[in-house]
Amino acid sequence: MLPALEELKGYSTKLENQKMENKRINGNDLIALGYKENHTLGVALKINSKRHGFTRADMLARFKSVLEDPTKYIEDAVFGILAHAILGQEAVDRSLIALNETPADYVTYGASEIETGAKVQMNIAMKLPVAVAGALMPDAHQGYGLPIGGVLATNNAVIPYGVGVDIGCRMALSIFDLPASFLESNLSTLKDIIMRNTKFGAGNGYLRHERVDHEVMDSKLFAEHNLLSSLKDKAWTQLGSSGGGNHFVEFGIVEFEEKDEALNIESGSYLGLLTHSGSRGFGATIAAHYTKLAKSLCKLPYQAENLAYLDLNTHEGQEYWLAMSLAGDYASACHEVIHDKIEAALGATLLAKVENHHNFAWKETWNGQDVVVHRKGATPAAEGVMGIIPGSMATPGFLVRGKGALNSIQSASHGAGRLMSRTQAVKTLSSNDLNNMLKDQGVMLIGAGMDEAPMAYKDIHTVMASQKDLVDIVAKFSPKIVRMADDGSRED
């Protein structure tokens, strides 16, 4: 029996060894050897895909040996290409801008509700040599480069991905002299007004004979700046439209518990128009162009490469700043066109209009120092400054007034913030649950997909509680007729 047992154990060991030998070497195996997530990792994996007659153990041993001394393998028929890649990468690494390994601390609001990925991104952003101060808002979630909900103050430098792709994305709220009861008794009329005066979704804009004249299109930058000149026709076509994703136009009820002296609005409930959108394809093209340019000029380690920045003392930095500023003005003009059209269709008197933007960079003074403040998905909240923080299609938003908190770099959240990705929302959320929620809240939804369902967002009340030191609530906005893009998150 004993020899048979030994034979069985030997056979089992042989099977395990064979199983291990057949297991493909992957990126994690190479990272464990010391490879970094850069070009050399891809070269090594490409070599591994053929094996070249080596066993798995032999391949791992050679990968380790090449990494330790690539000069020995320069002429090797199999590993020579990897040796050259490693030596080339080492040369690149020596030319990279070093990160600050002892960065300044930053304040996180609502930390328990923020995913790890957003915190990791903020940690990396704080290591930039130009970083001065940072803050993470309670609606924060992972993005590209700077997290959504990230605020970063820098020294004379602007980060295109710190501003974001949708440059100048903003909120605008018009409050009319019509009571809440007007909305309840005129749902069909108000729906028709929204449908006739808005356009949504990728590629959607206005035909030449439908275009609206606006002074923003007269900017001399369209004539002086080659990139902007090439985008003028597209920008004009999309002026006054809202795009896709989480952008919306909605009628709702604005409730003031007490009179607001600054706005000169008495306590009560009013009809409100709330819009959320940005600079459309115009801003997105500017963002892509200058992000690519920044990466070519500002060589950062791979984990920080999406935070490539432009020095404002350079031609490129000044050029981006002018383009960004025009994109912000263009986004504001889009809201102005929408609100003017709907105000005219309503025939109502405008009591007040409040507008604020996020996805932008400002030149400000923080703690006595001149800085460039990037608010990527964050609302300006200097003392006395008005802002709008929306919830979702079926949860309230809030009209707020900033307190000028130093720790938040005079900022607040720009909304509730995503709780789950768009893909996860589409795969896991129920349309029946969404419809029941909309019915319970008395919301008429036009367009949108499951990726924008309220359940995909954080609880707005928890988010507001986390930033009570940053803003005062002036009024509550409850959406009732919500228009969003029919094609979900697509944008051009």
CSV table of C-alpha atoms in Angstrom, one decimal:
chain,number,residue,atom,x,y,z
A,1,MET,CA,0.0,0.0,0.0
A,2,LEU,CA,2.8,2.4,0.9
A,3,PRO,CA,4.4,2.3,-2.6
A,4,ALA,CA,1.0,2.8,-4.2
A,5,LEU,CA,0.4,5.8,-1.9
A,6,GLU,CA,3.8,7.3,-2.8
A,7,GLU,CA,3.1,6.7,-6.4
A,8,LEU,CA,-0.3,8.5,-6.1
A,9,LYS,CA,1.3,11.4,-4.3
A,10,GLY,CA,3.9,11.7,-7.0
A,11,TYR,CA,1.3,11.6,-9.7
A,12,SER,CA,-0.6,14.4,-7.8
A,13,THR,CA,2.5,16.5,-7.6
A,14,LYS,CA,3.2,16.0,-11.3
A,15,LEU,CA,-0.3,17.1,-12.1
A,16,GLU,CA,0.2,20.3,-10.0
A,17,ASN,CA,3.5,21.0,-11.7
A,18,GLN,CA,1.9,20.5,-15.1
A,19,LYS,CA,-1.0,22.7,-14.1
A,20,MET,CA,1.4,25.5,-13.0
A,21,GLU,CA,3.4,25.1,-16.2
A,22,ASN,CA,0.3,25.5,-18.3
A,23,LYS,CA,-0.7,28.7,-16.4
A,24,ARG,CA,0.0,31.7,-18.5
A,25,ILE,CA,2.3,34.4,-17.1
A,26,ASN,CA,0.3,37.6,-16.7
A,27,GLY,CA,0.9,41.2,-15.8
A,28,ASN,CA,0.6,40.6,-12.1
A,29,ASP,CA,3.4,38.0,-12.3
A,30,LEU,CA,5.7,40.5,-14.0
A,31,ILE,CA,4.8,43.3,-11.6
A,32,ALA,CA,5.7,41.0,-8.8
A,33,LEU,CA,9.2,40.6,-10.4
A,34,GLY,CA,9.5,44.4,-10.4
A,35,TYR,CA,8.1,45.5,-13.7
A,36,LYS,CA,6.2,48.8,-13.8
A,37,GLU,CA,2.9,49.4,-15.6
A,38,ASN,CA,4.4,51.1,-18.6
A,39,HIS,CA,5.6,50.3,-22.1
A,40,THR,CA,8.1,47.6,-20.9
A,41,LEU,CA,5.3,45.5,-19.4
A,42,GLY,CA,3.5,45.4,-22.7
A,43,VAL,CA,6.7,44.3,-24.5
A,44,ALA,CA,7.3,41.5,-21.9
A,45,LEU,CA,3.7,40.2,-22.3
A,46,LYS,CA,4.1,40.2,-26.1
A,47,ILE,CA,7.2,38.1,-25.8
A,48,ASN,CA,5.5,35.8,-23.3
A,49,SER,CA,2.6,35.1,-25.7
A,50,LYS,CA,4.9,32.8,-27.8
A,51,ARG,CA,7.0,31.1,-25.0
A,52,HIS,CA,9.8,30.4,-27.5
A,53,GLY,CA,10.3,26.9,-26.3
A,54,PHE,CA,10.9,27.9,-22.7
A,55,THR,CA,9.1,26.5,-19.6
A,56,ARG,CA,7.1,28.9,-17.5
A,57,ALA,CA,9.8,28.9,-14.8
A,58,ASP,CA,12.5,29.6,-17.4
A,59,MET,CA,10.5,32.5,-18.8
A,60,LEU,CA,10.0,34.0,-15.3
A,61,ALA,CA,13.7,33.6,-14.6
A,62,ARG,CA,14.8,35.3,-17.8
A,63,PHE,CA,12.3,38.1,-17.3
A,64,LYS,CA,13.8,38.7,-13.9
A,65,SER,CA,17.3,38.5,-15.3
A,66,VAL,CA,16.6,41.0,-18.1
A,67,LEU,CA,15.1,43.5,-15.7
A,68,GLU,CA,18.1,43.2,-13.3
A,69,ASP,CA,20.7,43.8,-16.1
A,70,PRO,CA,19.2,44.5,-19.5
A,71,THR,CA,22.7,45.3,-21.1
A,72,LYS,CA,23.4,41.5,-21.1
A,73,TYR,CA,20.5,40.8,-23.4
A,74,ILE,CA,20.9,43.6,-26.0
A,75,GLU,CA,21.8,41.1,-28.7
A,76,ASP,CA,19.5,38.3,-27.5
A,77,ALA,CA,17.2,37.1,-30.3
A,78,VAL,CA,14.2,36.7,-28.0
A,79,PHE,CA,14.7,39.2,-25.1
A,80,GLY,CA,16.7,41.9,-27.0
A,81,ILE,CA,13.6,43.9,-27.7
A,82,LEU,CA,12.7,43.9,-24.0
A,83,ALA,CA,16.2,44.9,-23.0
A,84,HIS,CA,16.1,47.9,-25.4
A,85,ALA,CA,12.6,48.8,-24.1
A,86,ILE,CA,13.8,48.7,-20.5
A,87,LEU,CA,16.9,50.8,-21.2
A,88,GLY,CA,14.8,53.3,-23.2
A,89,GLN,CA,12.2,53.5,-20.4
A,90,GLU,CA,15.0,54.1,-17.8
A,91,ALA,CA,16.2,57.0,-20.0
A,92,VAL,CA,12.6,58.3,-20.1
A,93,ASP,CA,12.2,57.8,-16.3
A,94,ARG,CA,15.3,59.9,-15.7
A,95,SER,CA,13.7,62.8,-17.7
A,96,LEU,CA,10.4,62.6,-15.9
A,97,ILE,CA,9.3,65.4,-13.6
A,98,ALA,CA,9.7,64.0,-10.0
A,99,LEU,CA,6.6,63.9,-7.8
A,100,ASN,CA,6.8,65.3,-4.3
A,101,GLU,CA,6.9,62.4,-1.9
A,102,THR,CA,6.0,64.6,1.1
A,103,PRO,CA,2.9,66.4,-0.1
A,104,ALA,CA,0.8,68.8,1.9
A,105,ASP,CA,-2.3,67.3,3.6
A,106,TYR,CA,-5.8,68.0,2.2
A,107,VAL,CA,-9.3,67.9,3.8
A,108,THR,CA,-11.9,65.3,2.8
A,109,TYR,CA,-15.6,66.1,3.4
A,110,GLY,CA,-17.8,63.0,3.8
A,111,ALA,CA,-14.9,60.7,3.7
A,112,SER,CA,-16.9,57.6,4.6
A,113,GLU,CA,-19.0,58.0,1.5
A,114,ILE,CA,-16.1,58.4,-1.0
A,115,GLU,CA,-14.6,55.5,-2.9
A,116,THR,CA,-11.0,54.6,-2.6
A,117,GLY,CA,-10.2,55.3,-6.2
A,118,ALA,CA,-11.1,59.0,-5.8
A,119,LYS,CA,-8.9,59.3,-2.7
A,120,VAL,CA,-5.9,57.6,-4.5
A,121,GLN,CA,-6.3,60.1,-7.4
A,122,MET,CA,-6.3,63.0,-5.0
A,123,ASN,CA,-3.3,61.7,-3.2
A,124,ILE,CA,-1.4,61.6,-6.5
A,125,ALA,CA,-2.6,65.1,-7.4
A,126,MET,CA,-1.2,66.5,-4.2
A,127,LYS,CA,2.3,65.1,-5.1
A,128,LEU,CA,2.5,67.4,-8.2
A,129,PRO,CA,5.4,69.8,-7.7
A,130,VAL,CA,3.0,72.7,-8.5
A,131,ALA,CA,0.4,71.6,-6.0
A,132,VAL,CA,-0.3,74.1,-3.2
A,133,ALA,CA,-3.5,72.9,-1.5
A,134,GLY,CA,-6.3,70.5,-2.1
A,135,ALA,CA,-9.8,69.4,-0.9
A,136,LEU,CA,-12.1,66.5,-1.7
A,137,MET,CA,-15.9,67.2,-1.8
A,138,PRO,CA,-18.5,64.8,-0.4
A,139,ASP,CA,-19.8,63.9,-3.9
A,140,ALA,CA,-16.3,62.8,-5.0
A,141,HIS,CA,-15.8,59.8,-7.2
A,142,GLN,CA,-13.1,58.5,-9.5
A,143,GLY,CA,-12.5,60.3,-12.8
A,144,TYR,CA,-9.5,60.9,-15.1
A,145,GLY,CA,-6.5,62.6,-13.5
A,146,LEU,CA,-8.2,64.8,-10.8
A,147,PRO,CA,-11.2,63.0,-9.3
A,148,ILE,CA,-14.7,64.3,-9.9
A,149,GLY,CA,-15.3,66.4,-6.8
A,150,GLY,CA,-11.6,67.3,-6.5
A,151,VAL,CA,-10.3,70.8,-5.8
A,152,LEU,CA,-6.7,71.6,-6.4
A,153,ALA,CA,-4.8,74.8,-6.0
A,154,THR,CA,-1.6,75.1,-8.0
A,155,ASN,CA,1.3,77.5,-8.4
A,156,ASN,CA,1.0,79.3,-11.8
A,157,ALA,CA,0.0,76.1,-13.7
A,158,VAL,CA,-3.2,74.8,-15.2
A,159,ILE,CA,-4.0,71.1,-15.7
A,160,PRO,CA,-6.4,70.5,-18.7
A,161,TYR,CA,-7.7,67.2,-17.1
A,162,GLY,CA,-7.9,69.1,-13.8
A,163,VAL,CA,-10.5,71.3,-15.5
A,164,GLY,CA,-12.2,68.4,-17.2
A,165,VAL,CA,-13.5,67.4,-20.6
A,166,ASP,CA,-16.8,69.4,-20.3
A,167,ILE,CA,-15.2,72.8,-19.8
A,168,GLY,CA,-17.4,75.3,-18.0
A,169,CYS,CA,-20.2,72.8,-17.2
A,170,ARG,CA,-22.6,74.6,-15.1
A,171,MET,CA,-26.0,75.0,-13.4
A,172,ALA,CA,-28.5,77.8,-14.0
A,173,LEU,CA,-31.7,78.4,-12.1
A,174,SER,CA,-34.5,80.9,-13.1
A,175,ILE,CA,-37.2,81.6,-10.5
A,176,PHE,CA,-40.5,83.0,-11.9
A,177,ASP,CA,-43.4,84.9,-10.4
A,178,LEU,CA,-45.6,81.9,-10.8
A,179,PRO,CA,-46.8,79.8,-7.8
A,180,ALA,CA,-46.2,76.0,-7.4
A,181,SER,CA,-49.8,75.4,-8.3
A,182,PHE,CA,-49.2,76.7,-11.8
A,183,LEU,CA,-46.9,73.7,-12.5
A,184,GLU,CA,-49.4,71.2,-11.2
A,185,SER,CA,-52.2,72.6,-13.4
A,186,ASN,CA,-50.1,73.1,-16.5
A,187,LEU,CA,-48.0,70.0,-16.9
A,188,SER,CA,-48.9,69.4,-20.6
A,189,THR,CA,-48.1,73.0,-21.5
A,190,LEU,CA,-44.8,73.1,-19.6
A,191,LYS,CA,-43.7,69.8,-21.2
A,192,ASP,CA,-44.5,71.2,-24.6
A,193,ILE,CA,-42.4,74.4,-23.8
A,194,ILE,CA,-39.4,72.3,-22.9
A,195,MET,CA,-39.7,70.0,-25.9
A,196,ARG,CA,-40.0,73.0,-28.3
A,197,ASN,CA,-37.1,75.0,-26.9
A,198,THR,CA,-34.4,72.4,-26.1
A,199,LYS,CA,-32.3,69.9,-28.0
A,200,PHE,CA,-30.4,66.9,-26.4
A,201,GLY,CA,-28.0,64.2,-27.3
A,202,ALA,CA,-24.9,63.5,-29.4
A,203,GLY,CA,-24.8,65.3,-32.7
A,204,ASN,CA,-28.0,67.2,-32.0
A,205,GLY,CA,-27.9,71.0,-32.6
A,206,TYR,CA,-29.6,73.6,-34.8
A,207,LEU,CA,-29.7,74.0,-38.5
A,208,ARG,CA,-28.2,77.1,-40.1
A,209,HIS,CA,-31.6,78.9,-40.3
A,210,GLU,CA,-32.4,78.0,-36.7
A,211,ARG,CA,-29.2,79.4,-35.2
A,212,VAL,CA,-29.3,82.0,-32.5
A,213,ASP,CA,-27.2,85.1,-32.6
A,214,HIS,CA,-25.1,85.6,-29.4
A,215,GLU,CA,-22.2,87.9,-28.7
A,216,VAL,CA,-20.0,84.9,-27.6
A,217,MET,CA,-19.8,83.9,-31.3
A,218,ASP,CA,-18.3,87.3,-32.1
A,219,SER,CA,-15.2,86.6,-29.9
A,220,LYS,CA,-12.0,87.7,-31.8
A,221,LEU,CA,-10.4,84.4,-30.6
A,222,PHE,CA,-12.4,82.5,-33.3
A,223,ALA,CA,-10.4,84.5,-35.9
A,224,GLU,CA,-7.0,84.5,-34.1
A,225,HIS,CA,-6.8,81.0,-32.8
A,226,ASN,CA,-6.5,78.2,-35.4
A,227,LEU,CA,-8.1,75.4,-33.3
A,228,LEU,CA,-11.0,77.7,-32.2
A,229,SER,CA,-11.5,78.9,-35.7
A,230,SER,CA,-12.0,75.3,-36.9
A,231,LEU,CA,-14.6,74.7,-34.2
A,232,LYS,CA,-16.7,77.9,-34.7
A,233,ASP,CA,-19.3,76.3,-37.0
A,234,LYS,CA,-19.8,73.4,-34.7
A,235,ALA,CA,-20.1,75.6,-31.7
A,236,TRP,CA,-22.7,77.8,-33.4
A,237,THR,CA,-24.7,74.8,-34.4
A,238,GLN,CA,-24.8,73.5,-30.8
A,239,LEU,CA,-25.4,76.9,-29.1
A,240,GLY,CA,-28.4,76.5,-26.9
A,241,SER,CA,-28.4,72.7,-26.8
A,242,SER,CA,-27.7,70.4,-23.8
A,243,GLY,CA,-25.8,67.3,-25.0
A,244,GLY,CA,-26.0,63.9,-23.3
A,245,GLY,CA,-25.0,62.2,-20.0
A,246,ASN,CA,-26.3,63.8,-16.8
A,247,HIS,CA,-27.3,67.1,-18.5
A,248,PHE,CA,-30.9,68.2,-18.1
A,249,VAL,CA,-33.5,70.9,-18.4
A,250,GLU,CA,-36.3,70.7,-15.8
A,251,PHE,CA,-39.2,72.6,-14.3
A,252,GLY,CA,-39.7,72.2,-10.6
A,253,ILE,CA,-40.8,73.9,-7.4
A,254,VAL,CA,-38.4,76.3,-5.6
A,255,GLU,CA,-39.3,76.6,-1.9
A,256,PHE,CA,-38.1,79.5,0.3
A,257,GLU,CA,-38.8,78.9,4.0
A,258,GLU,CA,-38.0,82.6,4.7
A,259,LYS,CA,-37.5,85.8,2.7
A,260,ASP,CA,-34.1,86.1,1.1
A,261,GLU,CA,-33.0,89.7,1.3
A,262,ALA,CA,-30.2,89.4,-1.3
A,263,LEU,CA,-32.5,87.9,-3.9
A,264,ASN,CA,-35.4,90.0,-2.7
A,265,ILE,CA,-37.7,86.9,-2.8
A,266,GLU,CA,-40.4,86.4,-0.2
A,267,SER,CA,-41.0,83.1,1.5
A,268,GLY,CA,-43.1,80.7,-0.5
A,269,SER,CA,-43.1,78.2,-3.4
A,270,TYR,CA,-42.3,79.3,-7.0
A,271,LEU,CA,-42.0,77.8,-10.4
A,272,GLY,CA,-38.3,77.3,-11.3
A,273,LEU,CA,-36.4,76.3,-14.3
A,274,LEU,CA,-33.1,74.4,-13.7
A,275,THR,CA,-30.6,73.5,-16.3
A,276,HIS,CA,-27.3,71.6,-16.3
A,277,SER,CA,-25.0,71.4,-19.3
A,278,GLY,CA,-21.6,72.6,-20.5
A,279,SER,CA,-19.6,73.5,-23.6
A,280,ARG,CA,-20.6,70.5,-25.7
A,281,GLY,CA,-18.3,69.3,-28.5
A,282,PHE,CA,-16.5,72.7,-28.5
A,283,GLY,CA,-15.1,72.3,-25.0
A,284,ALA,CA,-14.5,68.6,-25.4
A,285,THR,CA,-12.3,69.2,-28.5
A,286,ILE,CA,-10.3,71.9,-26.7
A,287,ALA,CA,-9.8,69.6,-23.7
A,288,ALA,CA,-8.5,66.7,-25.8
A,289,HIS,CA,-6.2,68.9,-27.8
A,290,TYR,CA,-4.5,70.6,-24.8
A,291,THR,CA,-4.4,67.5,-22.7
A,292,LYS,CA,-2.3,65.8,-25.5
A,293,LEU,CA,-0.2,68.9,-25.7
A,294,ALA,CA,0.4,69.1,-22.0
A,295,LYS,CA,1.4,65.4,-21.9
A,296,SER,CA,4.0,66.0,-24.6
A,297,LEU,CA,5.5,69.0,-22.7
A,298,CYS,CA,5.1,67.8,-19.1
A,299,LYS,CA,6.5,64.3,-18.6
A,300,LEU,CA,5.1,62.9,-15.4
A,301,PRO,CA,5.3,59.3,-14.0
A,302,TYR,CA,2.7,57.0,-15.5
A,303,GLN,CA,0.4,57.2,-12.4
A,304,ALA,CA,0.2,61.0,-12.7
A,305,GLU,CA,0.4,61.4,-16.5
A,306,ASN,CA,-3.3,62.6,-16.7
A,307,LEU,CA,-2.3,65.5,-14.5
A,308,ALA,CA,0.1,66.9,-17.0
A,309,TYR,CA,0.1,70.7,-16.6
A,310,LEU,CA,0.9,73.8,-18.6
A,311,ASP,CA,3.0,76.7,-17.1
A,312,LEU,CA,1.0,79.9,-17.4
A,313,ASN,CA,4.2,81.8,-18.2
A,314,THR,CA,4.4,79.8,-21.5
A,315,HIS,CA,2.7,80.4,-24.8
A,316,GLU,CA,0.9,77.0,-24.6
A,317,GLY,CA,-0.4,77.8,-21.1
A,318,GLN,CA,-1.7,81.2,-22.1
A,319,GLU,CA,-3.3,79.7,-25.2
A,320,TYR,CA,-5.1,77.1,-23.2
A,321,TRP,CA,-6.3,79.6,-20.7
A,322,LEU,CA,-7.9,81.8,-23.4
A,323,ALA,CA,-9.5,78.7,-25.0
A,324,MET,CA,-10.8,77.5,-21.6
A,325,SER,CA,-12.2,80.9,-20.8
A,326,LEU,CA,-14.0,81.1,-24.1
A,327,ALA,CA,-15.5,77.6,-23.6
A,328,GLY,CA,-16.7,78.8,-20.2
A,329,ASP,CA,-18.4,81.8,-21.8
A,330,TYR,CA,-19.9,79.6,-24.5
A,331,ALA,CA,-21.3,77.2,-21.9
A,332,SER,CA,-22.9,80.2,-20.1
A,333,ALA,CA,-24.3,81.4,-23.4
A,334,CYS,CA,-25.9,78.0,-24.0
A,335,HIS,CA,-27.8,78.3,-20.7
A,336,GLU,CA,-28.8,81.9,-21.5
A,337,VAL,CA,-30.3,80.9,-24.8
A,338,ILE,CA,-32.3,78.1,-23.2
A,339,HIS,CA,-33.6,80.3,-20.3
A,340,ASP,CA,-34.4,83.2,-22.6
A,341,LYS,CA,-36.4,81.0,-25.0
A,342,ILE,CA,-38.4,79.3,-22.2
A,343,GLU,CA,-39.0,82.6,-20.3
A,344,ALA,CA,-40.4,84.1,-23.5
A,345,ALA,CA,-42.6,81.0,-24.0
A,346,LEU,CA,-43.9,81.2,-20.5
A,347,GLY,CA,-44.6,84.9,-20.6
A,348,ALA,CA,-43.8,85.1,-16.9
A,349,THR,CA,-41.8,87.6,-14.9
A,350,LEU,CA,-38.3,86.5,-13.8
A,351,LEU,CA,-37.7,87.1,-10.1
A,352,ALA,CA,-34.1,86.0,-9.9
A,353,LYS,CA,-31.5,84.0,-11.8
A,354,VAL,CA,-28.6,82.2,-10.2
A,355,GLU,CA,-25.8,80.5,-12.2
A,356,ASN,CA,-22.5,78.8,-11.2
A,357,HIS,CA,-20.0,76.7,-13.0
A,358,HIS,CA,-17.7,73.8,-12.2
A,359,ASN,CA,-15.1,72.1,-14.5
A,360,PHE,CA,-13.0,75.2,-14.6
A,361,ALA,CA,-9.9,76.9,-13.3
A,362,TRP,CA,-9.8,80.3,-11.5
A,363,LYS,CA,-7.0,82.7,-10.5
A,364,GLU,CA,-7.6,83.3,-6.8
A,365,THR,CA,-5.8,84.1,-3.6
A,366,TRP,CA,-5.7,81.3,-1.1
A,367,ASN,CA,-4.2,81.8,2.4
A,368,GLY,CA,-2.4,84.9,1.1
A,369,GLN,CA,-0.9,83.2,-2.0
A,370,ASP,CA,-1.9,83.7,-5.6
A,371,VAL,CA,-3.0,80.3,-7.0
A,372,VAL,CA,-4.9,78.6,-9.8
A,373,VAL,CA,-7.8,76.8,-8.4
A,374,HIS,CA,-9.1,73.8,-10.3
A,375,ARG,CA,-12.7,72.7,-9.4
A,376,LYS,CA,-13.4,69.5,-11.3
A,377,GLY,CA,-17.0,68.9,-10.4
A,378,ALA,CA,-17.0,71.3,-7.5
A,379,THR,CA,-19.0,74.5,-6.9
A,380,PRO,CA,-17.4,77.9,-6.0
A,381,ALA,CA,-18.4,78.7,-2.5
A,382,ALA,CA,-16.6,82.0,-1.5
A,383,GLU,CA,-18.4,84.0,1.2
A,384,GLY,CA,-21.7,85.2,-0.1
A,385,VAL,CA,-21.4,83.5,-3.5
A,386,MET,CA,-24.6,81.8,-4.7
A,387,GLY,CA,-24.5,78.3,-6.1
A,388,ILE,CA,-26.8,75.4,-7.0
A,389,ILE,CA,-26.2,71.8,-5.9
A,390,PRO,CA,-28.6,69.3,-7.6
A,391,GLY,CA,-29.7,65.9,-6.4
A,392,SER,CA,-31.0,63.7,-9.2
A,393,MET,CA,-34.1,63.4,-11.4
A,394,ALA,CA,-36.3,62.5,-8.5
A,395,THR,CA,-34.5,64.0,-5.4
A,396,PRO,CA,-34.2,67.6,-4.4
A,397,GLY,CA,-31.5,70.1,-5.2
A,398,PHE,CA,-30.5,73.1,-3.2
A,399,LEU,CA,-29.9,76.8,-3.8
A,400,VAL,CA,-26.9,77.7,-1.5
A,401,ARG,CA,-24.8,80.6,-0.4
A,402,GLY,CA,-21.1,80.0,0.2
A,403,LYS,CA,-19.4,80.5,3.6
A,404,GLY,CA,-15.9,81.0,2.2
A,405,ALA,CA,-14.3,78.1,4.1
A,406,LEU,CA,-10.5,78.1,3.8
A,407,ASN,CA,-10.0,74.3,4.1
A,408,SER,CA,-12.3,73.6,1.2
A,409,ILE,CA,-10.5,76.3,-0.9
A,410,GLN,CA,-13.9,78.1,-0.9
A,411,SER,CA,-15.6,75.2,-2.6
A,412,ALA,CA,-18.6,72.8,-2.2
A,413,SER,CA,-19.9,69.7,-4.0
A,414,HIS,CA,-21.5,70.1,-7.4
A,415,GLY,CA,-24.2,67.5,-6.8
A,416,ALA,CA,-24.9,64.2,-5.1
A,417,GLY,CA,-22.1,62.3,-6.8
A,418,ARG,CA,-22.3,58.9,-8.4
A,419,LEU,CA,-22.7,55.9,-6.2
A,420,MET,CA,-22.2,53.4,-9.0
A,421,SER,CA,-20.8,53.6,-12.6
A,422,ARG,CA,-23.1,54.0,-15.6
A,423,THR,CA,-22.4,50.4,-16.6
A,424,GLN,CA,-23.2,49.0,-13.2
A,425,ALA,CA,-26.4,51.1,-13.0
A,426,VAL,CA,-27.6,49.7,-16.3
A,427,LYS,CA,-26.8,46.1,-15.3
A,428,THR,CA,-28.2,46.2,-11.8
A,429,LEU,CA,-31.0,48.7,-11.5
A,430,SER,CA,-34.6,48.0,-12.1
A,431,SER,CA,-36.8,50.1,-14.4
A,432,ASN,CA,-39.8,49.2,-12.3
A,433,ASP,CA,-38.1,50.6,-9.2
A,434,LEU,CA,-37.3,53.8,-11.2
A,435,ASN,CA,-40.8,54.2,-12.4
A,436,ASN,CA,-42.2,53.7,-8.9
A,437,MET,CA,-39.8,56.3,-7.5
A,438,LEU,CA,-40.7,58.8,-10.2
A,439,LYS,CA,-44.4,58.2,-9.5
A,440,ASP,CA,-44.0,58.6,-5.8
A,441,GLN,CA,-42.2,61.9,-6.3
A,442,GLY,CA,-44.6,63.1,-9.0
A,443,VAL,CA,-41.9,63.4,-11.6
A,444,MET,CA,-42.5,63.4,-15.3
A,445,LEU,CA,-39.4,62.0,-17.1
A,446,ILE,CA,-38.7,62.7,-20.7
A,447,GLY,CA,-35.7,60.7,-22.1
A,448,ALA,CA,-32.7,59.5,-20.0
A,449,GLY,CA,-31.5,55.9,-19.4
A,450,MET,CA,-31.1,53.7,-16.4
A,451,ASP,CA,-27.5,55.1,-16.0
A,452,GLU,CA,-29.1,58.3,-14.6
A,453,ALA,CA,-31.5,56.6,-12.2
A,454,PRO,CA,-31.6,58.3,-8.8
A,455,MET,CA,-30.4,55.0,-7.2
A,456,ALA,CA,-27.1,55.4,-9.1
A,457,TYR,CA,-26.4,58.5,-7.0
A,458,LYS,CA,-25.5,59.2,-3.4
A,459,ASP,CA,-28.1,60.4,-0.9
A,460,ILE,CA,-28.1,64.2,-1.5
A,461,HIS,CA,-29.2,64.8,2.2
A,462,THR,CA,-26.1,62.9,3.4
A,463,VAL,CA,-23.9,65.0,1.0
A,464,MET,CA,-25.4,68.2,2.2
A,465,ALA,CA,-24.9,67.3,5.9
A,466,SER,CA,-21.3,66.7,5.2
A,467,GLN,CA,-20.8,70.2,3.9
A,468,LYS,CA,-22.8,72.3,6.3
A,469,ASP,CA,-19.6,74.2,7.2
A,470,LEU,CA,-19.2,75.1,3.5
A,471,VAL,CA,-22.6,76.5,2.5
A,472,ASP,CA,-25.9,77.7,3.8
A,473,ILE,CA,-29.1,76.4,2.2
A,474,VAL,CA,-31.2,79.2,0.9
A,475,ALA,CA,-34.0,77.3,-0.9
A,476,LYS,CA,-34.9,73.8,-2.0
A,477,PHE,CA,-35.6,72.8,-5.7
A,478,SER,CA,-37.9,69.8,-6.3
A,479,PRO,CA,-37.8,68.5,-10.0
A,480,LYS,CA,-41.2,67.8,-11.5
A,481,ILE,CA,-40.7,67.7,-15.3
A,482,VAL,CA,-37.3,66.4,-16.3
A,483,ARG,CA,-35.9,66.4,-19.8
A,484,MET,CA,-32.6,64.5,-20.6
A,485,ALA,CA,-31.0,62.9,-23.6
A,486,ASP,CA,-32.8,59.9,-25.1
A,487,ASP,CA,-29.4,58.2,-25.9
A,488,GLY,CA,-28.2,58.1,-22.3
A,489,SER,CA,-24.5,59.0,-21.7
A,490,ARG,CA,-23.3,59.4,-25.3
A,491,GLU,CA,-21.8,62.8,-26.2
A,492,ASP,CA,-19.9,64.2,-29.1
